[in-house]
Amino acid sequence: MDFRRGRIRDEPDINLVPFIDVLLVIVIFLAVTTTYSKYSELQISLPTADAEKAAERPQQINVAVTQAGTYMIGRTPVGFTTPEAFSTELKRAAGANENPVVIINADAKASHQSVIRVLEAARLAGFGRITFATQNATK
């Protein structure tokens, strides 16, 4: 007896939906984990900002950092030997103010290390309110 004759043979088909789902998950994973940084093409010119000048505050300490790495608190030149010594100078400039605003006026071409030294000294002095001064980009 031949049973194969009467049956219609179905062609096997391939279900592509799970394959497409897996490919989409892989594409999403690659898109999320890929970094798009181009450090070699960055041309940064610091600091400029388009903000209005803030009103003068009585509880502030102005710290200037020049391109050569010299420091001034207010209008007094101060040598930087250690962060602890500079924090003592910051406390002296603060006087009776417990938590003054430290405004860092750093030259655009000053080294980052010079600015980090001021930040470290302010941390050691216990001053948590720190801001950076900029100039308008239109000048």
PDB file of C-alpha atoms in Angstrom:
ATOM      1  CA  MET A   1       0.000   0.000   0.000  1.00  0.00           C
ATOM      2  CA  ASP A   2       1.389   3.360  -1.052  1.00  0.00           C
ATOM      3  CA  PHE A   3       0.308   6.151   1.241  1.00  0.00           C
ATOM      4  CA  ARG A   4       2.468   8.836  -0.308  1.00  0.00           C
ATOM      5  CA  ARG A   5       0.412   9.272  -3.472  1.00  0.00           C
ATOM      6  CA  GLY A   6      -2.679  10.730  -2.016  1.00  0.00           C
ATOM      7  CA  ARG A   7      -1.013  13.332   0.184  1.00  0.00           C
ATOM      8  CA  ILE A   8      -0.124  16.792  -0.940  1.00  0.00           C
ATOM      9  CA  ARG A   9       3.362  17.517   0.120  1.00  0.00           C
ATOM     10  CA  ASP A  10       3.854  20.893   1.901  1.00  0.00           C
ATOM     11  CA  GLU A  11       6.998  22.813   1.148  1.00  0.00           C
ATOM     12  CA  PRO A  12       8.949  23.679   4.277  1.00  0.00           C
ATOM     13  CA  ASP A  13       9.112  27.439   4.923  1.00  0.00           C
ATOM     14  CA  ILE A  14      11.604  29.336   6.995  1.00  0.00           C
ATOM     15  CA  ASN A  15      10.227  31.646   9.637  1.00  0.00           C
ATOM     16  CA  LEU A  16      12.326  34.841   9.493  1.00  0.00           C
ATOM     17  CA  VAL A  17      10.636  36.721  12.350  1.00  0.00           C
ATOM     18  CA  PRO A  18      12.880  35.336  15.148  1.00  0.00           C
ATOM     19  CA  PHE A  19      15.955  35.933  12.976  1.00  0.00           C
ATOM     20  CA  ILE A  20      14.964  39.578  12.434  1.00  0.00           C
ATOM     21  CA  ASP A  21      14.274  40.000  16.163  1.00  0.00           C
ATOM     22  CA  VAL A  22      17.739  38.765  17.061  1.00  0.00           C
ATOM     23  CA  LEU A  23      19.343  41.054  14.472  1.00  0.00           C
ATOM     24  CA  LEU A  24      17.445  44.080  15.804  1.00  0.00           C
ATOM     25  CA  VAL A  25      18.605  43.321  19.344  1.00  0.00           C
ATOM     26  CA  ILE A  26      22.211  43.111  18.119  1.00  0.00           C
ATOM     27  CA  VAL A  27      21.889  46.415  16.239  1.00  0.00           C
ATOM     28  CA  ILE A  28      20.413  48.131  19.311  1.00  0.00           C
ATOM     29  CA  PHE A  29      23.197  46.721  21.494  1.00  0.00           C
ATOM     30  CA  LEU A  30      25.872  48.003  19.104  1.00  0.00           C
ATOM     31  CA  ALA A  31      24.234  51.436  18.855  1.00  0.00           C
ATOM     32  CA  VAL A  32      24.073  51.816  22.636  1.00  0.00           C
ATOM     33  CA  THR A  33      27.609  50.633  23.363  1.00  0.00           C
ATOM     34  CA  THR A  34      29.361  52.506  20.566  1.00  0.00           C
ATOM     35  CA  THR A  35      31.101  55.748  21.488  1.00  0.00           C
ATOM     36  CA  TYR A  36      31.031  58.600  19.046  1.00  0.00           C
ATOM     37  CA  SER A  37      33.840  60.722  20.434  1.00  0.00           C
ATOM     38  CA  LYS A  38      36.255  62.437  18.086  1.00  0.00           C
ATOM     39  CA  TYR A  39      38.931  63.900  20.305  1.00  0.00           C
ATOM     40  CA  SER A  40      41.299  64.585  17.439  1.00  0.00           C
ATOM     41  CA  GLU A  41      38.808  66.969  15.836  1.00  0.00           C
ATOM     42  CA  LEU A  42      38.024  69.053  18.937  1.00  0.00           C
ATOM     43  CA  GLN A  43      39.139  72.655  18.832  1.00  0.00           C
ATOM     44  CA  ILE A  44      38.283  74.214  22.161  1.00  0.00           C
ATOM     45  CA  SER A  45      38.709  77.854  23.102  1.00  0.00           C
ATOM     46  CA  LEU A  46      37.976  78.513  26.771  1.00  0.00           C
ATOM     47  CA  PRO A  47      36.460  80.382  28.567  1.00  0.00           C
ATOM     48  CA  THR A  48      33.577  82.311  26.998  1.00  0.00           C
ATOM     49  CA  ALA A  49      29.914  82.523  27.913  1.00  0.00           C
ATOM     50  CA  ASP A  50      26.873  84.527  26.908  1.00  0.00           C
ATOM     51  CA  ALA A  51      25.579  85.320  30.364  1.00  0.00           C
ATOM     52  CA  GLU A  52      24.916  88.629  31.987  1.00  0.00           C
ATOM     53  CA  LYS A  53      27.294  89.818  34.669  1.00  0.00           C
ATOM     54  CA  ALA A  54      26.112  88.865  38.131  1.00  0.00           C
ATOM     55  CA  ALA A  55      25.666  91.520  40.767  1.00  0.00           C
ATOM     56  CA  GLU A  56      28.598  92.047  43.115  1.00  0.00           C
ATOM     57  CA  ARG A  57      28.364  89.866  46.186  1.00  0.00           C
ATOM     58  CA  PRO A  58      29.852  90.950  49.485  1.00  0.00           C
ATOM     59  CA  GLN A  59      30.748  87.376  50.491  1.00  0.00           C
ATOM     60  CA  GLN A  60      33.063  86.439  47.658  1.00  0.00           C
ATOM     61  CA  ILE A  61      36.735  85.775  47.152  1.00  0.00           C
ATOM     62  CA  ASN A  62      38.218  86.482  43.729  1.00  0.00           C
ATOM     63  CA  VAL A  63      41.103  84.187  42.812  1.00  0.00           C
ATOM     64  CA  ALA A  64      42.965  84.978  39.604  1.00  0.00           C
ATOM     65  CA  VAL A  65      45.115  82.431  37.786  1.00  0.00           C
ATOM     66  CA  THR A  66      47.366  83.748  35.022  1.00  0.00           C
ATOM     67  CA  GLN A  67      48.662  81.928  31.983  1.00  0.00           C
ATOM     68  CA  ALA A  68      52.079  81.670  33.639  1.00  0.00           C
ATOM     69  CA  GLY A  69      50.561  79.976  36.701  1.00  0.00           C
ATOM     70  CA  THR A  70      50.729  82.841  39.190  1.00  0.00           C
ATOM     71  CA  TYR A  71      47.896  83.324  41.676  1.00  0.00           C
ATOM     72  CA  MET A  72      46.206  86.393  43.132  1.00  0.00           C
ATOM     73  CA  ILE A  73      43.596  86.538  45.876  1.00  0.00           C
ATOM     74  CA  GLY A  74      41.727  89.776  45.392  1.00  0.00           C
ATOM     75  CA  ARG A  75      44.479  92.069  44.167  1.00  0.00           C
ATOM     76  CA  THR A  76      47.215  90.527  46.295  1.00  0.00           C
ATOM     77  CA  PRO A  77      49.730  88.171  44.636  1.00  0.00           C
ATOM     78  CA  VAL A  78      50.012  84.893  46.511  1.00  0.00           C
ATOM     79  CA  GLY A  79      52.598  82.186  45.937  1.00  0.00           C
ATOM     80  CA  PHE A  80      51.337  78.627  45.719  1.00  0.00           C
ATOM     81  CA  THR A  81      53.519  76.244  47.676  1.00  0.00           C
ATOM     82  CA  THR A  82      51.027  73.666  48.959  1.00  0.00           C
ATOM     83  CA  PRO A  83      47.232  73.384  48.881  1.00  0.00           C
ATOM     84  CA  GLU A  84      47.203  73.680  52.683  1.00  0.00           C
ATOM     85  CA  ALA A  85      49.103  76.980  52.600  1.00  0.00           C
ATOM     86  CA  PHE A  86      46.839  78.343  49.867  1.00  0.00           C
ATOM     87  CA  SER A  87      43.735  77.271  51.831  1.00  0.00           C
ATOM     88  CA  THR A  88      45.085  79.270  54.782  1.00  0.00           C
ATOM     89  CA  GLU A  89      45.360  82.302  52.493  1.00  0.00           C
ATOM     90  CA  LEU A  90      41.781  81.725  51.313  1.00  0.00           C
ATOM     91  CA  LYS A  91      40.555  81.564  54.923  1.00  0.00           C
ATOM     92  CA  ARG A  92      42.441  84.785  55.688  1.00  0.00           C
ATOM     93  CA  ALA A  93      40.780  86.479  52.694  1.00  0.00           C
ATOM     94  CA  ALA A  94      37.355  85.208  53.787  1.00  0.00           C
ATOM     95  CA  GLY A  95      37.690  86.791  57.210  1.00  0.00           C
ATOM     96  CA  ALA A  96      34.470  86.316  59.163  1.00  0.00           C
ATOM     97  CA  ASN A  97      32.594  84.787  56.226  1.00  0.00           C
ATOM     98  CA  GLU A  98      31.997  81.110  56.936  1.00  0.00           C
ATOM     99  CA  ASN A  99      31.159  80.002  53.391  1.00  0.00           C
ATOM    100  CA  PRO A 100      32.012  82.664  50.818  1.00  0.00           C
ATOM    101  CA  VAL A 101      31.692  82.206  47.078  1.00  0.00           C
ATOM    102  CA  VAL A 102      35.105  81.514  45.533  1.00  0.00           C
ATOM    103  CA  ILE A 103      35.236  83.023  42.035  1.00  0.00           C
ATOM    104  CA  ILE A 104      38.058  81.634  39.911  1.00  0.00           C
ATOM    105  CA  ASN A 105      39.196  84.024  37.182  1.00  0.00           C
ATOM    106  CA  ALA A 106      41.468  81.735  35.180  1.00  0.00           C
ATOM    107  CA  ASP A 107      43.154  82.770  31.971  1.00  0.00           C
ATOM    108  CA  ALA A 108      41.945  80.808  28.943  1.00  0.00           C
ATOM    109  CA  LYS A 109      45.460  79.495  28.427  1.00  0.00           C
ATOM    110  CA  ALA A 110      46.160  78.688  32.083  1.00  0.00           C
ATOM    111  CA  SER A 111      46.899  75.037  32.729  1.00  0.00           C
ATOM    112  CA  HIS A 112      44.175  72.863  34.156  1.00  0.00           C
ATOM    113  CA  GLN A 113      46.531  71.895  36.956  1.00  0.00           C
ATOM    114  CA  SER A 114      46.669  75.528  38.101  1.00  0.00           C
ATOM    115  CA  VAL A 115      42.885  75.637  38.365  1.00  0.00           C
ATOM    116  CA  ILE A 116      42.709  72.250  40.085  1.00  0.00           C
ATOM    117  CA  ARG A 117      45.139  73.526  42.716  1.00  0.00           C
ATOM    118  CA  VAL A 118      42.740  76.355  43.554  1.00  0.00           C
ATOM    119  CA  LEU A 119      39.835  73.898  43.718  1.00  0.00           C
ATOM    120  CA  GLU A 120      41.797  71.642  46.062  1.00  0.00           C
ATOM    121  CA  ALA A 121      42.724  74.567  48.319  1.00  0.00           C
ATOM    122  CA  ALA A 122      39.085  75.698  48.443  1.00  0.00           C
ATOM    123  CA  ARG A 123      38.029  72.172  49.404  1.00  0.00           C
ATOM    124  CA  LEU A 124      40.620  72.079  52.185  1.00  0.00           C
ATOM    125  CA  ALA A 125      39.408  75.479  53.414  1.00  0.00           C
ATOM    126  CA  GLY A 126      35.858  74.117  53.578  1.00  0.00           C
ATOM    127  CA  PHE A 127      34.447  76.375  50.872  1.00  0.00           C
ATOM    128  CA  GLY A 128      31.899  74.543  48.745  1.00  0.00           C
ATOM    129  CA  ARG A 129      30.517  77.423  46.709  1.00  0.00           C
ATOM    130  CA  ILE A 130      32.859  77.799  43.733  1.00  0.00           C
ATOM    131  CA  THR A 131      32.209  79.414  40.371  1.00  0.00           C
ATOM    132  CA  PHE A 132      34.227  80.359  37.314  1.00  0.00           C
ATOM    133  CA  ALA A 133      34.297  83.790  35.728  1.00  0.00           C
ATOM    134  CA  THR A 134      34.069  84.052  31.935  1.00  0.00           C
ATOM    135  CA  GLN A 135      33.895  86.799  29.369  1.00  0.00           C
ATOM    136  CA  ASN A 136      31.360  87.366  26.621  1.00  0.00           C
ATOM    137  CA  ALA A 137      32.140  85.642  23.356  1.00  0.00           C
ATOM    138  CA  THR A 138      31.100  88.748  21.389  1.00  0.00           C
ATOM    139  CA  LYS A 139      33.945  90.932  22.647  1.00  0.00           C
TER     140      LYS A 139
END
